PDB file of C-alpha atoms in Angstrom:
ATOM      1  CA  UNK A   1    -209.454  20.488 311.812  1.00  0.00           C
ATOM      2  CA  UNK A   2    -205.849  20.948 313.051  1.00  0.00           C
ATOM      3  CA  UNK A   3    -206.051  24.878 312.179  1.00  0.00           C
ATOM      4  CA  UNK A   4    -208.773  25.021 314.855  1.00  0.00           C
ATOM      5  CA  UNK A   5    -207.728  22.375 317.142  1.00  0.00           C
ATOM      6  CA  UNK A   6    -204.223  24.340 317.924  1.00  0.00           C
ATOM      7  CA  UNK A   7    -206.150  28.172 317.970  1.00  0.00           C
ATOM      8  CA  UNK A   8    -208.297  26.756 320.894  1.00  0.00           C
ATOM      9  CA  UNK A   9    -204.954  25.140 322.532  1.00  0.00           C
ATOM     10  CA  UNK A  10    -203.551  29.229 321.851  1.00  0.00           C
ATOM     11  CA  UNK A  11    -206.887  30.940 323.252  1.00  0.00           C
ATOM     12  CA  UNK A  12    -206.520  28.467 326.554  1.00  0.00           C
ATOM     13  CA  UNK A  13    -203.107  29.483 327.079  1.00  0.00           C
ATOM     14  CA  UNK A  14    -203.339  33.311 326.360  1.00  0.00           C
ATOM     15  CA  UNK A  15    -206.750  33.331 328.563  1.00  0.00           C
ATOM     16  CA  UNK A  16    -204.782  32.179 331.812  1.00  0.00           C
ATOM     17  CA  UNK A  17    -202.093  34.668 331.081  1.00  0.00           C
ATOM     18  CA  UNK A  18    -204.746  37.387 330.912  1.00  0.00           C
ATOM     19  CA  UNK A  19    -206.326  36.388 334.172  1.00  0.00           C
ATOM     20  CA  UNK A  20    -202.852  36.521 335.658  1.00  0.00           C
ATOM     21  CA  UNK A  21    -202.725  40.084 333.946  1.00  0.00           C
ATOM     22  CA  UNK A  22    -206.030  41.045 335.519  1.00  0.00           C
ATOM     23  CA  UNK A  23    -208.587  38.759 336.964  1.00  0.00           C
ATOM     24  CA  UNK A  24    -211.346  41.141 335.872  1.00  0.00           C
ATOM     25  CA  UNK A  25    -211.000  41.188 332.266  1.00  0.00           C
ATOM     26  CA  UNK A  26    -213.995  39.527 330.488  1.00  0.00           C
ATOM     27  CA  UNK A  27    -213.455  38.099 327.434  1.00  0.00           C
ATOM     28  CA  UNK A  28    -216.720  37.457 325.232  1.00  0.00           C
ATOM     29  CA  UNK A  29    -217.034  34.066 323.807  1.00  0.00           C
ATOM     30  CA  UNK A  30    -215.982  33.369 321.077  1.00  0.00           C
ATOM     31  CA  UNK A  31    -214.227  36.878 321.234  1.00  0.00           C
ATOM     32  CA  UNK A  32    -210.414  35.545 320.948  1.00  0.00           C
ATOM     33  CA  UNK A  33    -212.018  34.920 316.848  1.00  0.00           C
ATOM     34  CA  UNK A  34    -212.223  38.499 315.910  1.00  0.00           C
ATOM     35  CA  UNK A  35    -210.074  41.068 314.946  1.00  0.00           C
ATOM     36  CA  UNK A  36    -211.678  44.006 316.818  1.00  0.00           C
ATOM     37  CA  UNK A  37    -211.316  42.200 320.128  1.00  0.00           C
ATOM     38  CA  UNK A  38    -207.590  41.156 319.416  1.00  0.00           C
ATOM     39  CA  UNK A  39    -206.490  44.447 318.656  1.00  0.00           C
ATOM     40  CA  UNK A  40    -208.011  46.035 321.678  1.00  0.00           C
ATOM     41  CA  UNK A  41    -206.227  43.238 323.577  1.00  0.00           C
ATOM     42  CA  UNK A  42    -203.138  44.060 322.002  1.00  0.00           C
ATOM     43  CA  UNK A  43    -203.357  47.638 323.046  1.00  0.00           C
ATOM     44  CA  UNK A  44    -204.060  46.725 326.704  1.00  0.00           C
ATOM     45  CA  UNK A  45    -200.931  44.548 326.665  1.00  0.00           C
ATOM     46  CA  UNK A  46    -198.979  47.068 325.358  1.00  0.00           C
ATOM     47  CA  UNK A  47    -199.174  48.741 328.681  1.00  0.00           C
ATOM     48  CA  UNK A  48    -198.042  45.773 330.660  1.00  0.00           C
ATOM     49  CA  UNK A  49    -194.397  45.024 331.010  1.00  0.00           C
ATOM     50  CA  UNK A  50    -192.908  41.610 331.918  1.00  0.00           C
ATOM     51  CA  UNK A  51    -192.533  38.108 331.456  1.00  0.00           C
ATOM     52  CA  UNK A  52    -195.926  36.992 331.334  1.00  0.00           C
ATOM     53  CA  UNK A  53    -197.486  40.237 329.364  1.00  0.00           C
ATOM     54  CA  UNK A  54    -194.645  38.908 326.712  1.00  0.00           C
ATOM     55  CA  UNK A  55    -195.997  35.568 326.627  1.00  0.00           C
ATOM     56  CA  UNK A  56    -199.601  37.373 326.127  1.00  0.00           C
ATOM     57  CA  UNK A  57    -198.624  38.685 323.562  1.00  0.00           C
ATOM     58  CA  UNK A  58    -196.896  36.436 321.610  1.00  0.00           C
ATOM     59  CA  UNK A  59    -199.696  34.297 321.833  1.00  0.00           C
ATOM     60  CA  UNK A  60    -202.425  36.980 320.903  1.00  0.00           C
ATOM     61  CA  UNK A  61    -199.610  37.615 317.522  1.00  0.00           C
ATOM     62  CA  UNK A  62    -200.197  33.013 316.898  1.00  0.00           C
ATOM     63  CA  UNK A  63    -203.807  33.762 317.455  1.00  0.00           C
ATOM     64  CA  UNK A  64    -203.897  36.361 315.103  1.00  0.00           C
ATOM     65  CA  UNK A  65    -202.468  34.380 312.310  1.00  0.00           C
ATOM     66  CA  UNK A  66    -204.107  31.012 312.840  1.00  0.00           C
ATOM     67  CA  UNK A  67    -207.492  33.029 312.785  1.00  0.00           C
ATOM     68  CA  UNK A  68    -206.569  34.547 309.179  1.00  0.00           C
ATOM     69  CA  UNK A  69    -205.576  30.766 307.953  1.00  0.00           C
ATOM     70  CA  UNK A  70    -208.228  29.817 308.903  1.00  0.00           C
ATOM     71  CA  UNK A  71    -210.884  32.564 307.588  1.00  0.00           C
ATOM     72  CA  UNK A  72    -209.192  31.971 304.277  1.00  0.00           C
ATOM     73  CA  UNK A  73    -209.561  28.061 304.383  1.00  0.00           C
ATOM     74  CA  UNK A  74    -213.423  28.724 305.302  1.00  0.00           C
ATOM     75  CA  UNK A  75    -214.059  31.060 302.468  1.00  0.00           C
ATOM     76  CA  UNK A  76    -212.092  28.904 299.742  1.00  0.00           C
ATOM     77  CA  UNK A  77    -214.158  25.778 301.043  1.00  0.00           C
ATOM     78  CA  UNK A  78    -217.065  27.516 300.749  1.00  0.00           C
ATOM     79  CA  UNK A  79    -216.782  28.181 297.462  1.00  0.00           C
ATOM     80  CA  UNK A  80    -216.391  24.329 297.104  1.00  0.00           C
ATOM     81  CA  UNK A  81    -218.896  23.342 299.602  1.00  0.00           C
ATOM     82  CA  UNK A  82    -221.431  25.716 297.625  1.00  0.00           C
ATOM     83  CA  UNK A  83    -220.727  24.180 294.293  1.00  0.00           C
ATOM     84  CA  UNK A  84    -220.692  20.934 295.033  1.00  0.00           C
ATOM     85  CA  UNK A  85    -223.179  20.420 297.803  1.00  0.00           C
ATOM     86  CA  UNK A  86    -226.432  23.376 297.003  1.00  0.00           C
ATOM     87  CA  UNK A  87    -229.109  21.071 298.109  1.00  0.00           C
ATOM     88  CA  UNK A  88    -226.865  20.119 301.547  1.00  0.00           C
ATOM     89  CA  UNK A  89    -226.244  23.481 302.575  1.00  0.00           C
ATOM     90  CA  UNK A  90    -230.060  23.791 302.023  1.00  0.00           C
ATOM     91  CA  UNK A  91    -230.831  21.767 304.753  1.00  0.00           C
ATOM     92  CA  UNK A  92    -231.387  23.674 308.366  1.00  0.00           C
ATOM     93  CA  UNK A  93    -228.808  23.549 310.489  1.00  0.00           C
ATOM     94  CA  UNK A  94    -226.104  22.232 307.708  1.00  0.00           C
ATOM     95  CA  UNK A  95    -223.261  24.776 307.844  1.00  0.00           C
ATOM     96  CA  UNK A  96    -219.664  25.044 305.312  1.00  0.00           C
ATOM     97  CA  UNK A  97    -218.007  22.706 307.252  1.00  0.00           C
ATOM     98  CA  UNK A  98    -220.420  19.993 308.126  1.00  0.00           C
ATOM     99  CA  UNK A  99    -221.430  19.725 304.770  1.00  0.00           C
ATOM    100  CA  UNK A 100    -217.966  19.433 303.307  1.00  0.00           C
ATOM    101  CA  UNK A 101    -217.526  16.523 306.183  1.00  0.00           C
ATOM    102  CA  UNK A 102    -220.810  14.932 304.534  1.00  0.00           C
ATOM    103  CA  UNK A 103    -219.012  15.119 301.395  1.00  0.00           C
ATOM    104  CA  UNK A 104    -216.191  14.038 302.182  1.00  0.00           C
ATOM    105  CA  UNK A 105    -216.715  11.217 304.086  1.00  0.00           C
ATOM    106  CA  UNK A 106    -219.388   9.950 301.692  1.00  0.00           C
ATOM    107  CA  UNK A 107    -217.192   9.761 298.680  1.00  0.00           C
ATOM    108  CA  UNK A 108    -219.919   9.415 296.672  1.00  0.00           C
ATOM    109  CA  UNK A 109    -223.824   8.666 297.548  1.00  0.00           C
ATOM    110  CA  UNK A 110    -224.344   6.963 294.630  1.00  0.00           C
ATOM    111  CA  UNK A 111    -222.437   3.949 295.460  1.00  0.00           C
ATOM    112  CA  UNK A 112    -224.787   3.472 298.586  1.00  0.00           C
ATOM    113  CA  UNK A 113    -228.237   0.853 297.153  1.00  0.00           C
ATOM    114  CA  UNK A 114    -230.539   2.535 299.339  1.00  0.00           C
ATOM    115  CA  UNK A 115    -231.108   5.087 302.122  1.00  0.00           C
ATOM    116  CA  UNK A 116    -231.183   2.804 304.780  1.00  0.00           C
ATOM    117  CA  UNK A 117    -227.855   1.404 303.351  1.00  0.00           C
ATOM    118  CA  UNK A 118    -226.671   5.050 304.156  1.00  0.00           C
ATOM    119  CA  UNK A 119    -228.040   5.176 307.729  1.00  0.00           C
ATOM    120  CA  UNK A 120    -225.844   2.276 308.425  1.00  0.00           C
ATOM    121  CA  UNK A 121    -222.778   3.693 307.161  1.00  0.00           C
ATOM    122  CA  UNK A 122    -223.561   7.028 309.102  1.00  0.00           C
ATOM    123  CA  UNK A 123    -224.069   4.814 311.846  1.00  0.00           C
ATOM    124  CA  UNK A 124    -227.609   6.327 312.231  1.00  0.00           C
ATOM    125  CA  UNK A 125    -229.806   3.382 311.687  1.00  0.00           C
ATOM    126  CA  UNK A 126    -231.648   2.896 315.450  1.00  0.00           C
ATOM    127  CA  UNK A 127    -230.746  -0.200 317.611  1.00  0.00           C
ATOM    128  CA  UNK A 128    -233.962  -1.565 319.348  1.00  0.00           C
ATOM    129  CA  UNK A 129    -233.707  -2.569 322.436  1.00  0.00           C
ATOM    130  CA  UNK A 130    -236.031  -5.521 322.898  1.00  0.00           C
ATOM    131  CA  UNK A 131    -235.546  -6.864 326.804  1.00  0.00           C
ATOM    132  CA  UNK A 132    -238.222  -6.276 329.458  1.00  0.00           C
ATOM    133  CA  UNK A 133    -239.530  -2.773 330.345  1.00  0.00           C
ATOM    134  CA  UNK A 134    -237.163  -1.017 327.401  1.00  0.00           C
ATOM    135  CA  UNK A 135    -239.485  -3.092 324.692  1.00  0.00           C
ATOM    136  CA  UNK A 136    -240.034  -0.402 321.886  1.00  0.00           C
ATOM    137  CA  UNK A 137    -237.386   1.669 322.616  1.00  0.00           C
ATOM    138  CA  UNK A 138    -233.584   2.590 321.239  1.00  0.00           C
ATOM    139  CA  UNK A 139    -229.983   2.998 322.201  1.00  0.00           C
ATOM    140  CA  UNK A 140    -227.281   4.524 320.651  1.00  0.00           C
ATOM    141  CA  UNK A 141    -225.634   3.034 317.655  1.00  0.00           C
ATOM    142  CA  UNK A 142    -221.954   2.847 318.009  1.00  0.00           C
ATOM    143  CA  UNK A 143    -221.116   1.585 314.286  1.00  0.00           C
ATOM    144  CA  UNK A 144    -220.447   3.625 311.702  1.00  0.00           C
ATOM    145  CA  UNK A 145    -218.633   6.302 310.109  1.00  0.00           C
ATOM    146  CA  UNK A 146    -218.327   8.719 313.526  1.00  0.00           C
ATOM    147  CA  UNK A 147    -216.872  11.823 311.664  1.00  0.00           C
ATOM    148  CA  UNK A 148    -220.411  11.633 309.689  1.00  0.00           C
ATOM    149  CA  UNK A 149    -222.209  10.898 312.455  1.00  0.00           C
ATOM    150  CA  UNK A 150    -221.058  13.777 314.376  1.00  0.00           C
ATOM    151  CA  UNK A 151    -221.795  15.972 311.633  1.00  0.00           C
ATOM    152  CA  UNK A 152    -225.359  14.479 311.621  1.00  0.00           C
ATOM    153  CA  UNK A 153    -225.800  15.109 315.417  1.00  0.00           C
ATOM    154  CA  UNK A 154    -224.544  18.725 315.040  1.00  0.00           C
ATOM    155  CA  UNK A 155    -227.196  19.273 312.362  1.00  0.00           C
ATOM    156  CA  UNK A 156    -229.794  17.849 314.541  1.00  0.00           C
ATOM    157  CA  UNK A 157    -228.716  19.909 317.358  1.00  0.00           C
ATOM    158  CA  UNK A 158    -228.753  22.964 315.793  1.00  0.00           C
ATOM    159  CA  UNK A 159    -232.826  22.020 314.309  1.00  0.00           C
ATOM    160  CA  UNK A 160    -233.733  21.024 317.659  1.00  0.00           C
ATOM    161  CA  UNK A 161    -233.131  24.519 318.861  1.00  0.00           C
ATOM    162  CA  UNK A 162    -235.434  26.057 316.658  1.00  0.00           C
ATOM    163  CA  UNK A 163    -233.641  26.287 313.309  1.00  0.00           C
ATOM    164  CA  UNK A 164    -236.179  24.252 310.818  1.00  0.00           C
ATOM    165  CA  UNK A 165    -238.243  21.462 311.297  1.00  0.00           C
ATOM    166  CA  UNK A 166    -236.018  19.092 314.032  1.00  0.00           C
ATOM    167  CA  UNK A 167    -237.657  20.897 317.418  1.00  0.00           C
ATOM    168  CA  UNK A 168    -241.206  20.372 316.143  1.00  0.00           C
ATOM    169  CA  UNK A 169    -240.296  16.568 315.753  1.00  0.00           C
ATOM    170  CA  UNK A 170    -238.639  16.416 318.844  1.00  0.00           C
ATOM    171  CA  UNK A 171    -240.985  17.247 320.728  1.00  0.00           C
ATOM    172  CA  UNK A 172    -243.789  15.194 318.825  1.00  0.00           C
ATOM    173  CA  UNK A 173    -241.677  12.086 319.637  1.00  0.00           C
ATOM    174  CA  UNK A 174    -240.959  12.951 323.361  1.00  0.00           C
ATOM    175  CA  UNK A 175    -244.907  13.456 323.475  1.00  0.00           C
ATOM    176  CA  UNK A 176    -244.663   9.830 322.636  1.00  0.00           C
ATOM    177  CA  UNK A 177    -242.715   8.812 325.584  1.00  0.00           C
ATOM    178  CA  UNK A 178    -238.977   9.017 324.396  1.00  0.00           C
ATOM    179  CA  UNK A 179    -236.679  10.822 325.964  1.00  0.00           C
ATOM    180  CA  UNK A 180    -234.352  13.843 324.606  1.00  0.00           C
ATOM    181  CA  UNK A 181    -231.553  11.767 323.791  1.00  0.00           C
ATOM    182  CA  UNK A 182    -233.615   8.999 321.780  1.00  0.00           C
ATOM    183  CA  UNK A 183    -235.678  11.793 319.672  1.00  0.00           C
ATOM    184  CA  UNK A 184    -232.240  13.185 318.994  1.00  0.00           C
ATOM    185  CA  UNK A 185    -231.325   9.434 317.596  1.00  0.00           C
ATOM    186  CA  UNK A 186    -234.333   9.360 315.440  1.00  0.00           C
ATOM    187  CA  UNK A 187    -233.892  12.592 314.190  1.00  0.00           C
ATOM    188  CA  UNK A 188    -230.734  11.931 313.068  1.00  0.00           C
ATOM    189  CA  UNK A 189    -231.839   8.773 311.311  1.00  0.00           C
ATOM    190  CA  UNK A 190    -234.099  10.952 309.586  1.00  0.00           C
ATOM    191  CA  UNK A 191    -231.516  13.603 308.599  1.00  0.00           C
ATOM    192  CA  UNK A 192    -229.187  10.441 307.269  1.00  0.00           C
ATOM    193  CA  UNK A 193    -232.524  10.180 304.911  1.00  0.00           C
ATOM    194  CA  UNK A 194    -232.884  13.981 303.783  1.00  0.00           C
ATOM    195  CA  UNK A 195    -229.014  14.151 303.494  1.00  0.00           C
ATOM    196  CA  UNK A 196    -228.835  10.978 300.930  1.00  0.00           C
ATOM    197  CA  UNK A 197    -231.297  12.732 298.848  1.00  0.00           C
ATOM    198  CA  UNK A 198    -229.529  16.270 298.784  1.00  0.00           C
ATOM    199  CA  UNK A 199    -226.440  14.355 297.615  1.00  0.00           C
ATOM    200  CA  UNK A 200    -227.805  12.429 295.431  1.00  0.00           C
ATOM    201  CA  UNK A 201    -229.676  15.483 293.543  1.00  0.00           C
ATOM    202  CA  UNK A 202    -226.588  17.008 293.700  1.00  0.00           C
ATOM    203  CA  UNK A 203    -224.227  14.612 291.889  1.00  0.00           C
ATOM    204  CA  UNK A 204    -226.936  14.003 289.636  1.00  0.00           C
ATOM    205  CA  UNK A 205    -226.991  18.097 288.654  1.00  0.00           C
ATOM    206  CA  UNK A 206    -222.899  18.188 288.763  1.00  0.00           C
ATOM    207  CA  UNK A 207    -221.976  18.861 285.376  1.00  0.00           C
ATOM    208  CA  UNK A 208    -218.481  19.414 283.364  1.00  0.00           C
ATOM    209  CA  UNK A 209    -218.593  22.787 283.820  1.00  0.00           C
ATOM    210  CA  UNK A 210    -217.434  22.134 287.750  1.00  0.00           C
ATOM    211  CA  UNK A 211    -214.053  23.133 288.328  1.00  0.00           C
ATOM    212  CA  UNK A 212    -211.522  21.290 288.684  1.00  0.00           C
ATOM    213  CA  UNK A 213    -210.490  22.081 291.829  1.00  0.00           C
ATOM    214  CA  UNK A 214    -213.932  21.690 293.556  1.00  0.00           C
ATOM    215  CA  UNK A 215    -214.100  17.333 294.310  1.00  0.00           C
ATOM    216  CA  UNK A 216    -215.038  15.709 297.177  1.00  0.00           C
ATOM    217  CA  UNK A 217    -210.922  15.291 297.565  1.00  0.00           C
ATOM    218  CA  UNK A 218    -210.400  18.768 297.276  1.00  0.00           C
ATOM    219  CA  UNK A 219    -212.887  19.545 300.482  1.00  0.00           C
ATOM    220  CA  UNK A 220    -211.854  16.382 302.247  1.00  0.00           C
ATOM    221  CA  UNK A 221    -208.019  18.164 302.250  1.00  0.00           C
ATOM    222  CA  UNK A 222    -209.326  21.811 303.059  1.00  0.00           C
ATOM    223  CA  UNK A 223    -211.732  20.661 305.803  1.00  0.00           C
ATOM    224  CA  UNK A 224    -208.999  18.485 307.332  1.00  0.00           C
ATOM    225  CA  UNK A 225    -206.634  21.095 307.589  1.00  0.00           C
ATOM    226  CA  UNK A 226    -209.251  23.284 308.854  1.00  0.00           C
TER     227      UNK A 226
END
Protein backbone atom coordinates (compact mmCIF):
# COMPACT_ATOMS: atom_id res chain seq x y z
CA UNK A 1 0.00 0.00 0.00
CA UNK A 2 2.87 2.47 -0.65
CA UNK A 3 0.57 4.44 -3.31
CA UNK A 4 -1.68 5.23 -0.32
CA UNK A 5 0.73 5.34 2.42
CA UNK A 6 2.69 8.48 0.67
CA UNK A 7 -0.98 10.32 -0.59
CA UNK A 8 -1.89 10.46 3.19
CA UNK A 9 1.87 11.70 4.04
CA UNK A 10 0.86 14.51 0.84
CA UNK A 11 -2.80 15.29 2.26
CA UNK A 12 -1.01 15.91 5.94
CA UNK A 13 1.36 18.22 4.53
CA UNK A 14 -0.90 20.21 2.05
CA UNK A 15 -3.69 20.35 5.00
CA UNK A 16 -1.25 22.43 7.35
CA UNK A 17 -0.33 24.63 4.47
CA UNK A 18 -4.03 25.32 3.91
CA UNK A 19 -4.67 26.16 7.51
CA UNK A 20 -1.73 28.52 7.27
CA UNK A 21 -3.60 29.83 4.04
CA UNK A 22 -6.83 30.23 5.98
CA UNK A 23 -7.70 28.68 9.24
CA UNK A 24 -11.36 28.51 8.19
CA UNK A 25 -11.27 26.35 5.29
CA UNK A 26 -13.01 22.97 5.93
CA UNK A 27 -11.95 20.25 4.15
CA UNK A 28 -14.48 17.17 4.03
CA UNK A 29 -13.02 13.88 4.85
CA UNK A 30 -11.90 12.06 2.74
CA UNK A 31 -12.27 15.15 0.35
CA UNK A 32 -8.35 15.53 -0.60
CA UNK A 33 -9.58 11.86 -2.79
CA UNK A 34 -11.70 13.56 -5.31
CA UNK A 35 -11.29 15.46 -8.21
CA UNK A 36 -14.11 18.01 -7.73
CA UNK A 37 -12.68 19.08 -4.39
CA UNK A 38 -9.01 19.34 -5.78
CA UNK A 39 -9.87 21.45 -8.50
CA UNK A 40 -11.85 23.87 -6.46
CA UNK A 41 -8.76 23.92 -4.21
CA UNK A 42 -6.66 24.62 -7.01
CA UNK A 43 -8.69 27.58 -8.01
CA UNK A 44 -8.62 29.07 -4.48
CA UNK A 45 -4.82 28.78 -4.53
CA UNK A 46 -4.57 30.35 -7.59
CA UNK A 47 -5.45 33.53 -5.86
CA UNK A 48 -2.82 33.26 -3.21
CA UNK A 49 0.68 34.37 -3.92
CA UNK A 50 3.79 33.25 -1.99
CA UNK A 51 5.95 30.77 -0.64
CA UNK A 52 3.66 28.67 1.13
CA UNK A 53 0.52 28.96 -1.50
CA UNK A 54 3.50 27.44 -3.89
CA UNK A 55 4.12 24.66 -1.69
CA UNK A 56 0.09 24.17 -1.67
CA UNK A 57 0.09 23.76 -4.68
CA UNK A 58 2.65 21.66 -5.63
CA UNK A 59 1.43 19.33 -3.29
CA UNK A 60 -2.35 19.48 -4.38
CA UNK A 61 -0.48 18.78 -8.35
CA UNK A 62 1.44 15.10 -6.19
CA UNK A 63 -1.99 14.59 -4.80
CA UNK A 64 -3.56 14.77 -7.93
CA UNK A 65 -1.44 12.19 -9.56
CA UNK A 66 -1.01 9.68 -6.76
CA UNK A 67 -4.95 9.70 -6.60
CA UNK A 68 -5.15 8.73 -10.49
CA UNK A 69 -2.37 5.81 -9.81
CA UNK A 70 -4.06 4.79 -7.59
CA UNK A 71 -7.83 4.76 -9.04
CA UNK A 72 -6.25 2.87 -11.89
CA UNK A 73 -4.48 0.20 -9.61
CA UNK A 74 -8.06 -0.23 -7.81
CA UNK A 75 -9.98 -0.74 -10.96
CA UNK A 76 -7.30 -3.19 -12.65
CA UNK A 77 -7.33 -5.21 -9.23
CA UNK A 78 -10.72 -5.34 -9.28
CA UNK A 79 -11.00 -6.91 -12.25
CA UNK A 80 -8.64 -9.56 -10.64
CA UNK A 81 -10.11 -9.55 -7.27
CA UNK A 82 -13.62 -10.21 -9.08
CA UNK A 83 -12.37 -13.11 -11.08
CA UNK A 84 -10.58 -14.77 -8.82
CA UNK A 85 -12.28 -14.27 -5.50
CA UNK A 86 -16.64 -14.06 -6.44
CA UNK A 87 -17.62 -15.89 -3.38
CA UNK A 88 -15.05 -13.45 -1.10
CA UNK A 89 -16.26 -10.32 -2.32
CA UNK A 90 -19.68 -11.92 -1.47
CA UNK A 91 -19.12 -11.79 1.97
CA UNK A 92 -20.42 -8.41 3.93
CA UNK A 93 -18.06 -6.15 4.65
CA UNK A 94 -15.22 -7.79 2.20
CA UNK A 95 -14.16 -4.94 -0.10
CA UNK A 96 -11.38 -5.03 -3.52
CA UNK A 97 -8.64 -4.70 -1.43
CA UNK A 98 -9.20 -6.86 1.57
CA UNK A 99 -10.08 -9.58 -0.47
CA UNK A 100 -7.07 -9.41 -2.74
CA UNK A 101 -5.01 -9.32 0.82
CA UNK A 102 -7.02 -12.68 1.64
CA UNK A 103 -5.76 -13.90 -1.53
CA UNK A 104 -2.76 -13.04 -1.42
CA UNK A 105 -1.61 -13.89 1.71
CA UNK A 106 -3.32 -17.28 1.56
CA UNK A 107 -1.51 -18.52 -1.47
CA UNK A 108 -3.73 -21.08 -1.79
CA UNK A 109 -6.60 -22.49 0.74
CA UNK A 110 -6.28 -25.70 -0.40
CA UNK A 111 -3.02 -26.44 1.11
CA UNK A 112 -4.60 -25.63 4.62
CA UNK A 113 -6.20 -29.60 6.20
CA UNK A 114 -8.93 -27.95 7.85
CA UNK A 115 -10.63 -24.67 8.84
CA UNK A 116 -9.35 -24.50 12.10
CA UNK A 117 -5.86 -25.10 10.50
CA UNK A 118 -6.76 -21.71 8.75
CA UNK A 119 -7.80 -19.84 11.92
CA UNK A 120 -4.37 -20.48 13.16
CA UNK A 121 -2.59 -19.20 10.29
CA UNK A 122 -4.93 -16.03 10.31
CA UNK A 123 -4.04 -15.92 13.76
CA UNK A 124 -7.82 -16.01 14.59
CA UNK A 125 -8.14 -19.15 16.55
CA UNK A 126 -9.26 -17.74 20.37
CA UNK A 127 -6.74 -18.06 23.31
CA UNK A 128 -8.65 -19.07 26.56
CA UNK A 129 -7.75 -17.65 29.35
CA UNK A 130 -8.12 -20.19 32.13
CA UNK A 131 -6.81 -18.38 35.63
CA UNK A 132 -9.25 -17.29 38.35
CA UNK A 133 -12.17 -14.89 37.67
CA UNK A 134 -11.25 -14.73 33.61
CA UNK A 135 -12.25 -18.73 33.51
CA UNK A 136 -14.28 -18.96 30.16
CA UNK A 137 -13.10 -16.11 28.63
CA UNK A 138 -10.44 -14.95 25.67
CA UNK A 139 -7.56 -12.69 24.84
CA UNK A 140 -6.17 -11.65 21.84
CA UNK A 141 -4.13 -13.95 19.72
CA UNK A 142 -0.90 -12.46 18.71
CA UNK A 143 0.29 -15.38 16.22
CA UNK A 144 -0.35 -15.43 12.92
CA UNK A 145 -0.32 -14.00 9.61
CA UNK A 146 -1.17 -10.07 10.83
CA UNK A 147 -1.68 -8.66 7.23
CA UNK A 148 -4.68 -11.40 7.16
CA UNK A 149 -5.67 -10.78 10.33
CA UNK A 150 -6.13 -7.20 9.84
CA UNK A 151 -8.05 -7.79 6.87
CA UNK A 152 -10.28 -10.14 8.99
CA UNK A 153 -10.79 -7.44 11.72
CA UNK A 154 -11.67 -4.80 9.06
CA UNK A 155 -14.34 -7.17 7.72
CA UNK A 156 -15.67 -7.69 11.11
CA UNK A 157 -15.71 -4.10 11.77
CA UNK A 158 -17.44 -3.10 8.98
CA UNK A 159 -20.46 -6.22 9.87
CA UNK A 160 -20.53 -5.07 13.29
CA UNK A 161 -21.82 -1.74 12.14
CA UNK A 162 -24.69 -3.01 10.52
CA UNK A 163 -23.47 -4.34 7.17
CA UNK A 164 -24.66 -8.26 7.29
CA UNK A 165 -24.90 -10.58 9.90
CA UNK A 166 -21.62 -9.55 12.40
CA UNK A 167 -23.80 -6.79 14.65
CA UNK A 168 -26.58 -9.30 15.29
CA UNK A 169 -23.82 -11.74 16.65
CA UNK A 170 -22.18 -9.22 18.47
CA UNK A 171 -24.51 -8.34 20.35
CA UNK A 172 -25.89 -11.99 21.03
CA UNK A 173 -22.41 -12.74 22.49
CA UNK A 174 -22.07 -9.49 24.61
CA UNK A 175 -25.68 -10.57 25.91
CA UNK A 176 -23.59 -13.43 27.09
CA UNK A 177 -21.25 -11.47 29.14
CA UNK A 178 -18.26 -10.68 26.72
CA UNK A 179 -17.19 -7.60 26.11
CA UNK A 180 -16.90 -5.59 22.60
CA UNK A 181 -13.47 -6.44 22.03
CA UNK A 182 -13.84 -10.35 22.72
CA UNK A 183 -17.18 -10.64 20.42
CA UNK A 184 -15.04 -8.85 17.88
CA UNK A 185 -12.35 -11.89 18.44
CA UNK A 186 -14.96 -14.47 17.97
CA UNK A 187 -16.36 -12.96 15.15
CA UNK A 188 -13.40 -12.93 13.45
CA UNK A 189 -12.75 -16.58 14.19
CA UNK A 190 -15.90 -17.10 12.57
CA UNK A 191 -15.17 -15.00 9.46
CA UNK A 192 -11.59 -17.07 9.23
CA UNK A 193 -14.39 -20.03 8.82
CA UNK A 194 -16.77 -18.37 6.10
CA UNK A 195 -13.60 -16.98 4.33
CA UNK A 196 -11.89 -20.67 3.98
CA UNK A 197 -15.01 -21.78 2.39
CA UNK A 198 -15.40 -18.80 -0.18
CA UNK A 199 -11.83 -19.66 -1.23
CA UNK A 200 -12.07 -22.86 -1.37
CA UNK A 201 -15.37 -22.76 -3.71
CA UNK A 202 -13.56 -20.47 -5.55
CA UNK A 203 -10.38 -22.34 -6.56
CA UNK A 204 -12.46 -25.22 -6.94
CA UNK A 205 -14.73 -23.16 -9.82
CA UNK A 206 -11.31 -21.48 -11.33
CA UNK A 207 -11.06 -22.86 -14.61
CA UNK A 208 -8.49 -22.47 -17.75
CA UNK A 209 -10.35 -19.98 -19.13
CA UNK A 210 -8.83 -17.44 -16.23
CA UNK A 211 -6.47 -15.12 -17.58
CA UNK A 212 -3.33 -15.16 -17.29
CA UNK A 213 -2.72 -12.22 -15.69
CA UNK A 214 -5.34 -12.66 -12.88
CA UNK A 215 -3.13 -15.14 -9.95
CA UNK A 216 -2.92 -14.72 -6.55
CA UNK A 217 0.80 -13.19 -7.58
CA UNK A 218 -0.62 -10.87 -9.83
CA UNK A 219 -2.97 -9.23 -6.86
CA UNK A 220 -0.33 -9.80 -4.23
CA UNK A 221 1.97 -7.16 -6.61
CA UNK A 222 -1.03 -4.71 -7.42
CA UNK A 223 -2.32 -4.62 -3.82
CA UNK A 224 1.22 -4.05 -2.53
CA UNK A 225 1.85 -1.25 -4.60
CA UNK A 226 -1.46 0.03 -3.80
Amino acid sequence: MDLVAERVRIQNRLRWHLHELDPTLAIPAGGLRRFVVMDALAERLAGHGGIVARLARDLLVRCRELTTSINALQSELGILVRQLGPSLLAIPGCGVLGAAVIIGETAGAHRFRSKDAYARFTGTAPVPVWSGASHGKVRLNRGGNRALNTALHMIAVTQSRGIGPGQDYIAKVQASGKSRTEALRLLRRRLSDTTFAALLVDERDRTTTTTESATPDAVTVLAAAL
